[in-house]
Coordinates of C-alpha atoms and ligand atoms in Angstrom, one line a residue:
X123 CA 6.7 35.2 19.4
X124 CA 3.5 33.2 21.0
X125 CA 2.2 31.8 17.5
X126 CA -1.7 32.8 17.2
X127 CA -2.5 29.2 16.1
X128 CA -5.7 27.4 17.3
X129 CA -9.4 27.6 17.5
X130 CA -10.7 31.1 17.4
X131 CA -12.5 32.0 20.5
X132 CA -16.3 32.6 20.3
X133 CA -18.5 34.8 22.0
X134 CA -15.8 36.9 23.4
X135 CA -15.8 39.7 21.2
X136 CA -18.1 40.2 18.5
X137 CA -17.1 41.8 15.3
X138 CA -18.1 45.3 14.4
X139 CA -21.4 46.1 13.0
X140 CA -20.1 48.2 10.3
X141 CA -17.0 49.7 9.3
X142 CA -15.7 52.9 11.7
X143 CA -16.2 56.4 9.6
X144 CA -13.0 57.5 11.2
X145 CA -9.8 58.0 8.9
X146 CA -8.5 54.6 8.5
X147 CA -4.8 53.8 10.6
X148 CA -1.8 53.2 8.8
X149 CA -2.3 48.8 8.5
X150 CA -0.1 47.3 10.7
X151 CA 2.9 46.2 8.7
X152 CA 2.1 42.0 9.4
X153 CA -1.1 41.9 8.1
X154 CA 0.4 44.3 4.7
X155 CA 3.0 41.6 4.3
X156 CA 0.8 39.0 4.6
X157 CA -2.0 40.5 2.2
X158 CA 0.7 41.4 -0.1
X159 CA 2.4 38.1 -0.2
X160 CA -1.1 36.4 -1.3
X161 CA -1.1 39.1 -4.0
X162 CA 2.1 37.9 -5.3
X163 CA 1.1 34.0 -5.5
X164 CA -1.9 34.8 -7.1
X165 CA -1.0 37.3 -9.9
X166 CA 2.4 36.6 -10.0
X167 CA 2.5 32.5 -9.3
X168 CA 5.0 33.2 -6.6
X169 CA 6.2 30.3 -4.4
X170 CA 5.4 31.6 -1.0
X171 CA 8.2 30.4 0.9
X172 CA 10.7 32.8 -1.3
X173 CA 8.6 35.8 -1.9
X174 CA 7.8 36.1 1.7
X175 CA 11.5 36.2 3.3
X176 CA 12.2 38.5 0.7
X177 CA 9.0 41.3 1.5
X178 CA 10.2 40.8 5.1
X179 CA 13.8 41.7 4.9
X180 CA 13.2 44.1 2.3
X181 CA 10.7 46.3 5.3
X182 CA 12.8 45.2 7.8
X183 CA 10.3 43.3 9.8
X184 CA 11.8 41.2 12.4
X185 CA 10.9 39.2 15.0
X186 CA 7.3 39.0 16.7
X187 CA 5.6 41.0 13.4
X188 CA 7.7 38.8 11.2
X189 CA 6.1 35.8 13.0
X190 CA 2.8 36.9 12.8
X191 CA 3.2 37.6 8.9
X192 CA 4.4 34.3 8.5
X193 CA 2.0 32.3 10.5
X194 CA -1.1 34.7 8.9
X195 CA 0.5 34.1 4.9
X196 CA 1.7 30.6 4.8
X197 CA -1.1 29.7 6.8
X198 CA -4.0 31.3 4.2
X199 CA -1.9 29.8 1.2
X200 CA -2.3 26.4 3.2
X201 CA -6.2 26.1 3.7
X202 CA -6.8 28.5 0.6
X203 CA -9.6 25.9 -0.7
X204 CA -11.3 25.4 2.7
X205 CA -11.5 29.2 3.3
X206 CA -12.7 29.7 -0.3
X207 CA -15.4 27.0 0.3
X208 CA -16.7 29.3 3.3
X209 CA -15.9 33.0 1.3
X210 CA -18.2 31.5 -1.3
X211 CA -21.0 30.5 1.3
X212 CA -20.4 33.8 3.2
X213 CA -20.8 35.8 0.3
X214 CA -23.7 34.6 -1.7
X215 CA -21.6 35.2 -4.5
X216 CA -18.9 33.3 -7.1
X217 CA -15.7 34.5 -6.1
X218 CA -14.6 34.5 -9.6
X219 CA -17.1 37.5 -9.8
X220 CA -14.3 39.5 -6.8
X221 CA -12.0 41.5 -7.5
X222 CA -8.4 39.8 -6.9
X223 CA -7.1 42.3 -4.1
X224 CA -10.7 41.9 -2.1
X225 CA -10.4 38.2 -2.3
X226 CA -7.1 38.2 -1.0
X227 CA -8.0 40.1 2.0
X228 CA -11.0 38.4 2.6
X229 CA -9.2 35.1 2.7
X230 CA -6.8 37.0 4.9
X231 CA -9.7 37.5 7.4
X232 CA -11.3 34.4 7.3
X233 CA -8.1 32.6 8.4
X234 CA -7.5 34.6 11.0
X235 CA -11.3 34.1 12.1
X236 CA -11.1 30.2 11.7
X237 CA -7.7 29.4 12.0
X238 CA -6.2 31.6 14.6
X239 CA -6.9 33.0 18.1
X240 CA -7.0 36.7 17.2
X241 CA -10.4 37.6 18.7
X242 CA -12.8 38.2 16.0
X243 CA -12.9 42.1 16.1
X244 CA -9.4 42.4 15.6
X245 CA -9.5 39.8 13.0
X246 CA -12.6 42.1 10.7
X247 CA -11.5 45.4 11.7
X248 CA -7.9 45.0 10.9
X249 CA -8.7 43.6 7.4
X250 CA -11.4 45.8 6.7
X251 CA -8.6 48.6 7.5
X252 CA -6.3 46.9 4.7
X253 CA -9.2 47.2 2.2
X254 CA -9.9 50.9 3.4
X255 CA -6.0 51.6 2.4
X256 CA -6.3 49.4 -0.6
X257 CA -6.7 49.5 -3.9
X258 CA -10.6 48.8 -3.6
X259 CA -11.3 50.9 -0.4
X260 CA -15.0 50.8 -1.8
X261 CA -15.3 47.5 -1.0
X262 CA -14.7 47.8 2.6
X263 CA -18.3 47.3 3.5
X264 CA -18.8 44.2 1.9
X265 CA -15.7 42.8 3.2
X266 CA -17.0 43.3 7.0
X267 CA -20.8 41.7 6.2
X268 CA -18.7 39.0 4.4
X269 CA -16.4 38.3 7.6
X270 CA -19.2 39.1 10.1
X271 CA -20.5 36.1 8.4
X272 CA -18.3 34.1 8.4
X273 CA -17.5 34.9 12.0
X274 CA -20.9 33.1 12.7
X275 CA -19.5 29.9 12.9
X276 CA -16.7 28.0 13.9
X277 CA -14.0 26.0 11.2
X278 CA -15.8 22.5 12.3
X279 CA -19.5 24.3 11.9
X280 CA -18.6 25.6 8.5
X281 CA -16.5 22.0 7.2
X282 CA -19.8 20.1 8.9
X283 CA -22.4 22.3 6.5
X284 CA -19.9 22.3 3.4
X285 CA -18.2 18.8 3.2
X286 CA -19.5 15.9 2.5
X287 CA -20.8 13.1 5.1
X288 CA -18.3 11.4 6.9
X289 CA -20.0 8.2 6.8
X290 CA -20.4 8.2 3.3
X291 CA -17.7 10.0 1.9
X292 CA -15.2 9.9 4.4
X293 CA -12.1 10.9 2.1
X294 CA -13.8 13.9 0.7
X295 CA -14.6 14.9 4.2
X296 CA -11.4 14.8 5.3
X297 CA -10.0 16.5 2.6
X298 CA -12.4 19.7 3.5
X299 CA -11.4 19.4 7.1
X300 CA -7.4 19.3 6.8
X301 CA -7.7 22.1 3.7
X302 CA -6.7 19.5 0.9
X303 CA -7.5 19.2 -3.0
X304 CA -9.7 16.1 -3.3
X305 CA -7.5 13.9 -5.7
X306 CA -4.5 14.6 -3.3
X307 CA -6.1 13.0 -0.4
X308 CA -7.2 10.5 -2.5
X309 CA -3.3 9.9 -3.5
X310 CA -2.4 9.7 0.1
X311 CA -5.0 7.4 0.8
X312 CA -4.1 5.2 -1.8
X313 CA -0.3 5.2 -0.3
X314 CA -1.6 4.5 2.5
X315 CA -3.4 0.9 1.0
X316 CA -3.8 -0.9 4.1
X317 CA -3.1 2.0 6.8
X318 CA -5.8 4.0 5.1
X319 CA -7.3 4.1 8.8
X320 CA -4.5 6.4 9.2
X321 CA -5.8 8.6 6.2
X322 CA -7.0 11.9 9.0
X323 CA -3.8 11.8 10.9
X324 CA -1.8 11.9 7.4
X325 CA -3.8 14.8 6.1
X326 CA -3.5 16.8 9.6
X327 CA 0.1 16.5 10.1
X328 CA 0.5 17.9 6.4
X329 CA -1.9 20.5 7.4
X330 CA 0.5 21.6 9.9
X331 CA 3.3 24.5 10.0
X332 CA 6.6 21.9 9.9
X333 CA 9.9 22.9 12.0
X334 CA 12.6 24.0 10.3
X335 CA 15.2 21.0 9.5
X336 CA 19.3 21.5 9.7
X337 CA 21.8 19.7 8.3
X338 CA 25.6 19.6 9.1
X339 CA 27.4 18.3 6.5
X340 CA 29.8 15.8 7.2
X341 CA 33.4 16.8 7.9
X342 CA 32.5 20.3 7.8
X343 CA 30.5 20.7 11.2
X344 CA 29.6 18.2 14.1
X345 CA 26.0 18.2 14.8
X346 CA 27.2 18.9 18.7
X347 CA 28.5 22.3 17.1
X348 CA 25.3 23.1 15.2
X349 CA 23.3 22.0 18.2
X350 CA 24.7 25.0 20.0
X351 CA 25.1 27.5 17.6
X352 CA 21.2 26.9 16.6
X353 CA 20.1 26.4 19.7
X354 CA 18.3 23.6 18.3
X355 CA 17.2 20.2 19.3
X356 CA 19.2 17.0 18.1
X357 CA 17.4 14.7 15.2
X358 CA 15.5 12.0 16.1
X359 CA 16.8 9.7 13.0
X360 CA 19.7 11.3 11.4
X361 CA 23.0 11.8 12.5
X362 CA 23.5 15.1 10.9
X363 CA 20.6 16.4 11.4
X364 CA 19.2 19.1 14.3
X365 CA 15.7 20.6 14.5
X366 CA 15.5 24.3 14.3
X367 CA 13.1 25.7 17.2
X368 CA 11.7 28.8 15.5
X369 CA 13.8 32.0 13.6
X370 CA 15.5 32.5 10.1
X371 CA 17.9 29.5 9.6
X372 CA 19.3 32.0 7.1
X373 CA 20.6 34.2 10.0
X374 CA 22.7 31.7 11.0
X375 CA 26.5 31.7 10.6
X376 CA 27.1 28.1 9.7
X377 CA 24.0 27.9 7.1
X378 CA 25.1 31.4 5.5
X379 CA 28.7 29.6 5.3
X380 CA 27.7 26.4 3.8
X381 CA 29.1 24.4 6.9
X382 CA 25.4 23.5 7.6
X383 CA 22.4 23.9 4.9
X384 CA 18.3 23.6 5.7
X385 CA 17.4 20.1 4.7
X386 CA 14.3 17.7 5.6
X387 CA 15.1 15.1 7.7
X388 CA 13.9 12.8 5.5
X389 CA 16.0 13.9 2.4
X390 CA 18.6 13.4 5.0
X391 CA 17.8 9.8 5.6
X392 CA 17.3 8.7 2.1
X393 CA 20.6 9.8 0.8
X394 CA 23.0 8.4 3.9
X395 CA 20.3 5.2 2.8
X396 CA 22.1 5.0 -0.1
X397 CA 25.5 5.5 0.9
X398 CA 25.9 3.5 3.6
X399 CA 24.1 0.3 1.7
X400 CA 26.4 -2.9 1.3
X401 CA 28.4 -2.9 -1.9
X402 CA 30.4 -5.2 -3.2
X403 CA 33.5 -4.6 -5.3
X404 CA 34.4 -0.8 -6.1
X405 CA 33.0 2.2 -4.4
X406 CA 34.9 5.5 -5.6
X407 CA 32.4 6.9 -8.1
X408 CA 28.9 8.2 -7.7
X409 CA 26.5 10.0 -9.8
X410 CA 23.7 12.4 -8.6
X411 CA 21.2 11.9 -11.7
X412 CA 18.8 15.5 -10.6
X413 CA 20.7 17.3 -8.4
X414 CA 19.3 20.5 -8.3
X415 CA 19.4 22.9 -6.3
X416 CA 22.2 20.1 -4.7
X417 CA 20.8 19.5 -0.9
X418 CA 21.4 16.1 -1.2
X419 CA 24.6 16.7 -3.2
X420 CA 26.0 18.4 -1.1
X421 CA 25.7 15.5 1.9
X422 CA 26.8 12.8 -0.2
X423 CA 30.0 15.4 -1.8
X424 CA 30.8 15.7 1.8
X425 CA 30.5 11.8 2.8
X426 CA 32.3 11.2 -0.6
X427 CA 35.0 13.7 0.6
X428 CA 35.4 11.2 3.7
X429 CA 35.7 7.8 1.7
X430 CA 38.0 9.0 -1.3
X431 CA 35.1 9.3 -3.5
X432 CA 34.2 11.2 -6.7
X433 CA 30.4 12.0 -8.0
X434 CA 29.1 13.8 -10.9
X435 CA 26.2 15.7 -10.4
X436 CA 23.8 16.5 -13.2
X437 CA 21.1 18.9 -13.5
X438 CA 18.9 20.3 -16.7
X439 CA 18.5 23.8 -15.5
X440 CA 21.1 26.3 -15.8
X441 CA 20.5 28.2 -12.4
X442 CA 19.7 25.5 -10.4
X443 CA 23.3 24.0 -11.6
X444 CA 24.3 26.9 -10.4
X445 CA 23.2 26.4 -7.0
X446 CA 24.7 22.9 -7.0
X447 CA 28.0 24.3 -7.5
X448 CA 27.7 26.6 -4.6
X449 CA 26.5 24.0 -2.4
X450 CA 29.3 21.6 -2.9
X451 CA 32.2 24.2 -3.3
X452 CA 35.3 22.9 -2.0
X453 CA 33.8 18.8 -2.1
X454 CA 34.3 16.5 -4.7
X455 CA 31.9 16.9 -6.7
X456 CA 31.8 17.8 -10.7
X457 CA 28.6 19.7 -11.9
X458 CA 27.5 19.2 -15.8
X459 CA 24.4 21.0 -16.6
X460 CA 23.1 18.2 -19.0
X461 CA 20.2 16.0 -19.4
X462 CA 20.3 13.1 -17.0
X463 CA 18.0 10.4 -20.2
X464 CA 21.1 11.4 -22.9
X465 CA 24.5 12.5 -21.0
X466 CA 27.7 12.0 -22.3
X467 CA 28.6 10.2 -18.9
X468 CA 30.1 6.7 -19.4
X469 CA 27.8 3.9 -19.1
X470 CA 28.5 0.5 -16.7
X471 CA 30.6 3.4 -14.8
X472 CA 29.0 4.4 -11.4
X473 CA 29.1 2.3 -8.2
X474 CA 25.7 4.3 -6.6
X475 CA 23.5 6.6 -8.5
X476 CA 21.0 8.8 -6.7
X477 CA 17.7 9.2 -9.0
X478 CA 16.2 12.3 -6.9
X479 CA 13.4 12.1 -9.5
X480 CA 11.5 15.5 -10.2
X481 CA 8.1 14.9 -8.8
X482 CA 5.0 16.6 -7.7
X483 CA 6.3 17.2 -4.6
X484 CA 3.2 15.7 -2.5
X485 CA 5.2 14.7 0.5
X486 CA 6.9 18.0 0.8
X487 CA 3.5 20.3 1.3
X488 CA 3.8 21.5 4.6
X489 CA 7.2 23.2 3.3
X490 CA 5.2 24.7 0.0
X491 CA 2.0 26.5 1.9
X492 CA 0.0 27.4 -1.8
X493 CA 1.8 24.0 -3.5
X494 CA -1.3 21.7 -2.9
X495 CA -3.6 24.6 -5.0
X496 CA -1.7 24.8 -8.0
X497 CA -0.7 21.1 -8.3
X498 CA -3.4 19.0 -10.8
X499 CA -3.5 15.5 -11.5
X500 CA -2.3 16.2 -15.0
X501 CA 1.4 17.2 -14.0
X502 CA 1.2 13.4 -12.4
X503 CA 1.6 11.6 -15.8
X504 CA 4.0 14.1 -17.3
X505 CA 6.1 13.8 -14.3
X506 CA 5.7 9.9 -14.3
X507 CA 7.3 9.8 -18.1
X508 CA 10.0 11.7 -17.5
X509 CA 11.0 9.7 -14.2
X510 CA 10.5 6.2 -16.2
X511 CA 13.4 7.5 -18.7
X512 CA 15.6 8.7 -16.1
X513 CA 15.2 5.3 -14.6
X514 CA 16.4 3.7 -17.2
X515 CA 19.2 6.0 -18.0
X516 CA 20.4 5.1 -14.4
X517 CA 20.4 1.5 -14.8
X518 CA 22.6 2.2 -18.1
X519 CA 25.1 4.1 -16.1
X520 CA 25.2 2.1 -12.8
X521 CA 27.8 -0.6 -12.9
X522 CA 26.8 -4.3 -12.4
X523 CA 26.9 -4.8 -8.6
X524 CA 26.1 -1.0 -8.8
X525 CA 23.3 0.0 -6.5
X526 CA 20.6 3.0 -7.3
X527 CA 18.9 4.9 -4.8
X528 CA 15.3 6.4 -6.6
X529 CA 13.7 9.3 -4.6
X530 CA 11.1 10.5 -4.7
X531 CA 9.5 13.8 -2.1
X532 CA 5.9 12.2 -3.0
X533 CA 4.1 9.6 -1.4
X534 CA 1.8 9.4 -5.0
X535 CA 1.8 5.3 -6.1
X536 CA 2.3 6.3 -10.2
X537 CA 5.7 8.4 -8.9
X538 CA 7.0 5.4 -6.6
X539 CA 5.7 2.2 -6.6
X540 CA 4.7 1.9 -10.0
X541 CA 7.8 3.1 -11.5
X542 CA 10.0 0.8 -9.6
X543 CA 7.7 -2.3 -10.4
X544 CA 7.9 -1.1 -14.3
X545 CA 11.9 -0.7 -13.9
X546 CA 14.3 -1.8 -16.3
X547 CA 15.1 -5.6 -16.5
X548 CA 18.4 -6.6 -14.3
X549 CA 17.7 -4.1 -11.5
X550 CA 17.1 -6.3 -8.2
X551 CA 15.2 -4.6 -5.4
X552 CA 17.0 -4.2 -1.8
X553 CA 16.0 -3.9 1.4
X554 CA 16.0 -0.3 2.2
X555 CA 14.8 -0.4 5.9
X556 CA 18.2 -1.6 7.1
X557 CA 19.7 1.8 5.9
X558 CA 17.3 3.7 7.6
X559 CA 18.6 2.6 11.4
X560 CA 16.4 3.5 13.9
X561 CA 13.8 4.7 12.1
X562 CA 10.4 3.3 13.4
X563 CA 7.3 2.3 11.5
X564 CA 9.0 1.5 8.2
X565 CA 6.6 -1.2 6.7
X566 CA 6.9 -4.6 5.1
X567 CA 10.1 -3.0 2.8
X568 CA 11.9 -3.2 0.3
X569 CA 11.0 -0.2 -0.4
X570 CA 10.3 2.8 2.5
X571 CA 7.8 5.5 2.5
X572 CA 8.0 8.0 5.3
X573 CA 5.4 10.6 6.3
X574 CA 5.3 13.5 8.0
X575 CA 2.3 12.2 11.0
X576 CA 5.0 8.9 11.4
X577 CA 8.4 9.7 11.3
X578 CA 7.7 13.7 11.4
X579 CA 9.8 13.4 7.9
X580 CA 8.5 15.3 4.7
X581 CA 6.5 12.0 2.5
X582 CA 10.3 10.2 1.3
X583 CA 9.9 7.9 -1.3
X584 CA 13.2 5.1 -1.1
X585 CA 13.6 2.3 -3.6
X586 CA 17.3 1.3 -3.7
X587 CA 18.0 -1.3 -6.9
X588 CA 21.0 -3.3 -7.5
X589 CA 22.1 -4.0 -11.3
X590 CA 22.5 -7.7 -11.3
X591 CA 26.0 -9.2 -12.5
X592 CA 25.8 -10.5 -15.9
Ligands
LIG275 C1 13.7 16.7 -6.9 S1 14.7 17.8 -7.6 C2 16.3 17.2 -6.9 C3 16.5 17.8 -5.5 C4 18.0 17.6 -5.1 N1 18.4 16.2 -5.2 C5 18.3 18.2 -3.7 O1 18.3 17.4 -2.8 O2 18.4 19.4 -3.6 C6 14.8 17.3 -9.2 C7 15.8 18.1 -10.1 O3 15.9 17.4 -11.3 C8 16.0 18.4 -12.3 N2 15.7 17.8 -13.6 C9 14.5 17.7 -14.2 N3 14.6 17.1 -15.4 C10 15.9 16.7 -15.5 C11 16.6 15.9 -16.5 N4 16.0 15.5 -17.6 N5 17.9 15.7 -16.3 C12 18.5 16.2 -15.2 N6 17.9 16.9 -14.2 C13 16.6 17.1 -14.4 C14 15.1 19.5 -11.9 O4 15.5 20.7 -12.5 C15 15.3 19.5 -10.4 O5 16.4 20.4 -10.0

């Protein structure tokens, strides 16, 4: 479908006046999935990018609706903070004070208003019809004078009245402008340290819908065969990898198989890293430290399947241990759903460990449109704890000689830098950037930080450590 994205157009059309008296139409099924989807993160803390395939495929809508739902609910969930900025403005009220269901349609509306090209009209009336068929069709009226409003002025109007000055305040600025939490950009900036001039381009790209990533697993589809069966577009970087133009990835034969899975480039990137790293000495057993749901254990099962190797992958939760095995059926790979700081594993055993360390998740939030909202700067120092003590469990199961690859999908400096500068004695730091091959823009090293606005990656964290020989 031709995605609705970009500047709304002014002056065109102008919103109704008031709301029609005629019985109201059935909504059009897009705009209901859409509404209802933001219902669902809000009351029911749903992760957008599961609850919406699912309200699709269980209505059956397909093709250019489903495209329009998509774009009009990850898209709201995305700038949820700017548009409540503008709501508030708009309404002369605290939106605390609104009813949940009003709020979500009115959020509805303004992004379509600010952040799409659906002339205006269509953008009010059709959301005023989802109130009218709603469960507060009294509050259809407000909803148009709040849109109507809010249809005065464009995105860059309302950020230039609401943010603060760019000259003295330029992070905060940005941060209304690109529909990010405050302390986030602030976390970006900081990874950025001396790029920080590159602080707007970060924030938009992350702003942005991201294309779908493919993988084909090694040995069990060529990337030639996945090019053609996706139609898709060869990686830039990584050998397995293919960009997916537009569609369900999850209609595809090879990804419903297992032969190929949806994976980031940059995940991608980061575990071959770690493979394909010098070693000295022994190279048959590896160890996957947090391998759920097992996207990057199920690349490094298949390259492991090509070199005669064994891993162990480990992961806390039950289901997602479950979704390990699935991915890496038929690879050599052993799952134990254990605790990565106390396993049973032999220690001094494992020639490369993969620390995929849970994080915040701050490079990945163009994947996770209502992520950035219900992240807070208090689940960084829980998170931080918990990655320190799987650190050091690695470097008590890597061999000496052994080399550990710690991941991170945030770019925030307590989740990556500072953890690897506060790692255990006897872990050396290596070179990362000659793993990455071809990859441009990967700084001064050791360690390598991609971003989406440079290598068009989700925000990869790589550190790869070798335990020194005694
Ligand atoms: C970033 S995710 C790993 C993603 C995975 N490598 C992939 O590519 O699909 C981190 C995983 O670690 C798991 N985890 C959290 N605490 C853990 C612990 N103490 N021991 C083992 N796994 C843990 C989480 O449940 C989560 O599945």
């Amino acid at each position: 479908m031709s995605r609705p994205i970009g500047p709304a157009r002014k002056g065109s059309t102008r919103p109704p006046q008031r709301p029609s008296t005629q019985q109201p139409p059935t909504p059009d099924p897009a705009r209901q999935a859409a509404l209802d989807l933001l219902r669902a993160v809000r009351e029911d803390g749903a992760y957008a990018n599961l609850a919406l395939p699912k309200i699709l495929n269980d209505r059956r809508i397909y093709g250019r609706d489903a495209g329009l739902a998509t774009e009009l609910a990850y898209g709201t969930c995305r700038a949820m903070g700017l548009l409540d900025a503008i709501l508030a403005q708009g309404s002369g009220r605290p939106l605390a004070e609104l009813d949940g269901a009003v709020h979500d349609a009115l959020r509805l509306g303004a992004y379509q208003l600010l952040r799409t090209r659906i002339p205006a009209h269509a953008a009010v009336s059709a959301t005023v019809n989802l109130v009218r068929t709603g469960p507060k069709p009294g509050a259809a009226g407000f909803v148009n004078a709040v849109l109507r409003r809010v249809s005065e002025r464009e995105e860059g109007e309302w950020v230039d009245l609401l943010a603060p000055p760019i000259a003295t305040d330029p992070i905060g600025h940005y941060a209304m402008q690109t529909a990010h939490p405050r302390w986030i950009a602030e976390a970006i900036n900081d990874a950025l340290g001396a790029e920080s001039d590159e602080l707007l381009e970060a924030l938009t790209a992350d702003d942005q819908r991201p294309q779908v990533h493919l993988v084909a697993r090694p040995g069990r589809i060529s990337v030639a065969d996945l090019v053609i069966e996706s139609v898709g577009e060869l990686a830039r970087y990584s050998p397995y990898g293919v960009y997916l133009p537009d569609g369900d990835p999850g209609r595809l034969r090879a990804v419903a198989t297992g032969l190929a899975g949806v994976q980031d480039e940059g995940s991608q990137l980061v575990a071959l890293a770690l493979i394909n790293a010098e070693i000295e000495g022994p190279d048959s057993r590896w160890l996957d430290l947090a391998a759920g749901p097992g996207g990057k254990a199920a690349v490094i099962g298949a390259l492991a399947a090509e070199r005669g190797a064994q891993v162990d992958a480990i992961e806390i939760t039950p289901h997602r241990a479950e979704l390990v095995r699935q991915a890496v059926a038929g690879l050599p790979v052993k799952v134990h759903v254990a605790d990565g700081r106390s396993t049973t594993l032999p220690p001094e055993t494992y020639d490369r460990v993969l620390l995929d360390a849970p994080c915040t998740g701050l490079g990945a939030l163009r994947r996770r449109p209502e992520a950035r909202w219900r992240r807070s700067p208090a689940s960084v120092a829980e998170l931080v704890e918990l990655q320190t003590e799987l650190l050091i469990s690695a470097a008590a199961l890597v061999r000496p000689g052994g080399l550990i690859g710690y991941v991170t999908c945030s770019p925030h400096l307590a989740e990556t830098a500072d953890i690897v500068a506060a790692r255990p004695a006897g872990l050396d730091l290596v070179d990362a950037r000659p793993y990455l091959p071809g990859v441009p823009k990967l700084g001064a090293g050791p360690t390598v930080q991609l971003w989406p606005h440079r290598q068009g990656t989700d925000a990869m964290f790589l550190a790869i450590m070798r335990k020194s020989v005694r």
